[in-house]
Short mmCIF file of C-alpha atoms in Angstrom, two decimals:
data_model
loop_
_atom_site.label_atom_id
_atom_site.label_comp_id
_atom_site.label_asym_id
_atom_site.label_seq_id
_atom_site.Cartn_x
_atom_site.Cartn_y
_atom_site.Cartn_z
CA PRO M 1490 33.63 95.03 -169.35
CA MET M 1491 31.78 94.60 -165.71
CA SER M 1492 32.08 97.42 -163.31
CA TYR M 1493 32.23 96.48 -160.01
CA ILE M 1494 30.88 100.07 -158.28
CA SER M 1495 28.73 100.32 -154.99
CA THR M 1496 25.60 101.15 -156.13
CA THR M 1497 24.99 102.31 -152.21
CA ASN M 1498 28.36 104.55 -152.06
CA LEU M 1499 29.85 105.66 -155.39
CA GLU M 1500 32.50 107.67 -153.99
CA LEU M 1501 34.15 104.25 -152.89
CA GLY M 1502 33.63 102.20 -155.62
CA ARG M 1503 34.87 105.46 -157.74
CA LEU M 1504 37.92 104.68 -154.98
CA MET M 1505 38.37 101.13 -155.29
CA ARG M 1506 38.11 101.55 -159.44
CA SER M 1507 41.37 103.69 -159.47
CA ARG M 1508 42.83 101.32 -156.82
CA SER M 1509 43.06 98.40 -159.59
CA ARG M 1510 43.68 100.75 -162.28
CA LEU M 1511 46.96 101.31 -160.38
CA GLY M 1512 47.40 97.54 -160.29
CA SER M 1513 48.45 97.58 -163.84
CA LYS M 1514 50.40 101.61 -164.02
CA ALA M 1515 52.43 100.59 -160.77
CA PRO M 1516 51.94 97.07 -159.23
CA GLY M 1517 54.78 97.61 -155.83
CA TYR M 1518 52.55 100.82 -154.91
CA ALA M 1519 49.48 99.04 -155.83
CA ALA M 1520 50.15 96.44 -153.13
CA ILE M 1521 50.60 98.53 -150.50
CA VAL M 1522 47.68 100.50 -151.22
CA PHE M 1523 45.72 97.13 -151.60
CA GLY M 1524 46.41 96.60 -148.02
CA LEU M 1525 44.47 99.90 -146.80
CA PRO M 1526 40.84 100.20 -146.17
CA PHE M 1527 39.34 102.91 -147.04
CA VAL M 1528 37.84 105.00 -144.44
CA GLU M 1529 35.26 108.20 -145.16
CA THR M 1530 35.90 111.07 -143.24
CA THR M 1531 35.12 114.43 -143.06
CA ARG M 1532 38.46 115.01 -141.24
CA THR M 1533 40.08 115.81 -144.21
CA SER M 1534 39.13 117.90 -147.09
CA THR M 1535 41.01 115.67 -149.50
CA MET M 1536 42.39 112.48 -148.83
CA ALA M 1537 45.41 111.18 -146.22
CA THR M 1538 47.08 108.10 -145.07
CA ASP M 1539 47.59 106.96 -141.33
CA GLY M 1540 49.97 104.31 -142.58
CA ARG M 1541 47.56 101.99 -142.07
CA SER M 1542 44.08 103.66 -143.58
CA ILE M 1543 43.38 105.85 -146.33
CA PHE M 1544 40.93 108.13 -145.45
CA PHE M 1545 38.45 110.36 -148.14
CA ASN M 1546 36.34 112.50 -148.14
CA ARG M 1547 33.39 112.45 -150.27
CA GLU M 1548 32.97 115.21 -151.76
CA PHE M 1549 36.78 115.40 -152.90
CA VAL M 1550 36.38 112.34 -154.57
CA ARG M 1551 33.26 113.55 -156.30
CA ALA M 1552 34.82 116.61 -157.44
CA SER M 1553 37.92 114.67 -158.75
CA THR M 1554 38.28 112.87 -162.21
CA ASP M 1555 39.19 109.27 -162.18
CA THR M 1556 42.28 110.48 -163.39
CA GLU M 1557 43.49 112.82 -160.19
CA LEU M 1558 42.20 109.93 -158.11
CA LEU M 1559 44.78 107.50 -159.73
CA ALA M 1560 47.03 110.18 -159.03
CA VAL M 1561 46.32 110.84 -155.13
CA LEU M 1562 45.97 107.28 -155.16
CA PHE M 1563 49.71 106.24 -155.71
CA HIS M 1564 50.61 109.25 -153.93
CA GLU M 1565 48.67 107.71 -150.81
CA GLY M 1566 50.82 104.82 -151.38
CA LEU M 1567 54.23 106.56 -152.03
CA HIS M 1568 53.41 107.93 -148.02
CA VAL M 1569 53.40 104.64 -146.50
CA SER M 1570 55.96 102.99 -148.82
CA LEU M 1571 58.25 106.03 -148.22
CA GLY M 1572 57.42 105.48 -144.46
CA HIS M 1573 56.39 109.34 -144.09
CA HIS M 1574 54.14 108.31 -141.39
CA LEU M 1575 57.04 106.63 -139.26
CA ARG M 1576 59.88 109.57 -140.09
CA ARG M 1577 58.25 113.24 -138.65
CA GLY M 1578 60.31 112.63 -135.98
CA SER M 1579 59.90 116.22 -133.83
CA ILE M 1580 59.59 117.91 -137.34
CA ASP M 1581 56.34 120.46 -137.22
CA PRO M 1582 53.03 117.88 -138.52
CA LYS M 1583 51.96 121.34 -140.79
CA THR M 1584 55.60 121.59 -141.73
CA TRP M 1585 55.95 117.32 -142.72
CA ASN M 1586 53.28 117.33 -144.87
CA VAL M 1587 54.09 119.52 -146.86
CA ALA M 1588 57.77 118.84 -147.02
CA ALA M 1589 56.81 114.97 -147.76
CA ASP M 1590 53.77 116.56 -150.69
CA TYR M 1591 56.48 118.21 -152.45
CA ALA M 1592 58.90 115.25 -152.34
CA ILE M 1593 55.96 113.11 -153.26
CA ASN M 1594 54.66 115.11 -155.80
CA LEU M 1595 57.31 114.91 -158.14
CA ILE M 1596 57.80 111.73 -158.17
CA VAL M 1597 53.68 111.51 -159.34
CA ARG M 1598 54.60 113.95 -161.69
CA ARG M 1599 57.43 111.94 -163.52
CA ALA M 1600 55.31 108.90 -163.75
CA GLY M 1601 53.31 110.63 -165.93
CA LEU M 1602 50.42 110.90 -163.55
CA THR M 1603 47.96 113.94 -163.24
CA LEU M 1604 47.38 115.44 -159.80
CA PRO M 1605 44.63 117.54 -158.78
CA GLU M 1606 45.04 121.46 -159.02
CA GLY M 1607 46.56 123.60 -156.25
CA ALA M 1608 48.73 120.22 -155.66
CA LEU M 1609 52.37 121.36 -154.10
CA LEU M 1610 54.77 121.15 -156.70
CA ASP M 1611 58.09 122.70 -156.86
CA ASP M 1612 61.25 121.69 -159.10
CA LYS M 1613 63.46 123.22 -156.98
CA TYR M 1614 62.96 120.14 -154.52
CA ARG M 1615 63.72 117.54 -156.87
CA ASP M 1616 65.58 114.68 -155.28
CA LEU M 1617 65.46 115.69 -152.53
CA THR M 1618 63.97 114.30 -149.15
CA ALA M 1619 61.17 115.16 -147.08
CA GLU M 1620 63.47 116.06 -144.46
CA GLN M 1621 65.98 118.12 -146.40
CA ILE M 1622 63.00 120.17 -147.44
CA ALA M 1623 61.31 120.45 -144.28
CA ARG M 1624 64.97 122.01 -143.36
CA LEU M 1625 64.27 124.48 -146.22
CA LEU M 1626 60.67 124.94 -145.36
CA ARG M 1627 61.73 125.49 -141.47
CA GLN M 1628 64.44 127.93 -142.81
CA GLN M 1629 61.87 130.08 -144.78
CA GLN M 1630 59.46 130.56 -141.75
CA PRO M 1631 59.45 132.08 -138.62
CA GLU M 1632 61.03 130.71 -135.44
CA GLN M 1633 58.74 127.27 -134.53
CA PRO M 1634 59.56 125.07 -131.78
CA GLU M 1635 60.00 121.80 -131.80
CA GLN M 1636 57.57 119.20 -131.39
CA PRO M 1637 57.58 116.24 -129.25
CA GLU M 1638 58.41 113.29 -130.93
CA GLN M 1639 55.32 111.45 -132.67
CA PRO M 1640 53.31 108.44 -131.25
CA GLN M 1641 53.80 106.20 -134.16
CA GLY M 1642 51.34 105.95 -137.27
CA GLU M 1643 49.01 108.40 -135.40
CA GLY M 1644 46.21 110.49 -136.39
CA GLU M 1645 44.88 111.21 -139.74
CA GLY M 1646 45.75 114.13 -141.79
CA GLU M 1647 45.46 116.70 -144.11
CA GLY M 1648 45.33 116.79 -147.73
CA GLN M 1649 46.13 114.66 -151.36
CA GLY M 1650 48.45 116.15 -152.81
CA GLY M 1651 49.27 118.76 -151.19
CA SER M 1652 46.61 121.41 -151.78
CA GLY M 1653 47.02 121.01 -147.81
CA GLY M 1654 47.87 123.62 -145.12
CA ASP M 1655 44.18 125.42 -144.95
CA ASP M 1656 42.87 123.01 -142.29
CA ALA M 1657 43.13 124.17 -139.07
CA ASP M 1658 44.09 120.86 -136.74
CA ASP M 1659 47.65 119.70 -136.97
CA ASP M 1660 47.97 115.88 -136.52
CA ASP M 1661 49.91 113.04 -137.59
CA ALA M 1662 49.05 111.64 -140.53
CA ASP M 1663 50.24 112.56 -143.98
CA ASP M 1664 48.83 113.96 -146.98
#
């Protein structure tokens, strides 16, 4: 079969191919992902979404297998379909992102997809919402001030299936 991979941007071509493969595995989520343009960035070390775009780091895509890219695209589609970019409220952005990743990655694994090494996975969070997980995470952390309500859908997140937390900037998007 003929492959339509960009010769000028191999990473973008691989993402487009993975997105097409997602269409046969999870058509509903693929429909969401198909509606989001890919945007290359160095502000994330992996992939992220703000609900309007999917941001990708070229080096992350280059280092990931096709199987992992499929899982990460499903992960990003879940962030959008679950409204994580709209639901953070006053929760600290990093705590929210970690909580959302824990919630989503269990779904990705249950779907039989393989997340990249280091993805945030813990069965103790099975069947919990991102809000419930964030509450548990906050109980484990030293006291943090409440954050102002987030402007809807602004910012660009860090991470992919949640290796995250190692980047310095707080932003409002979900990984």
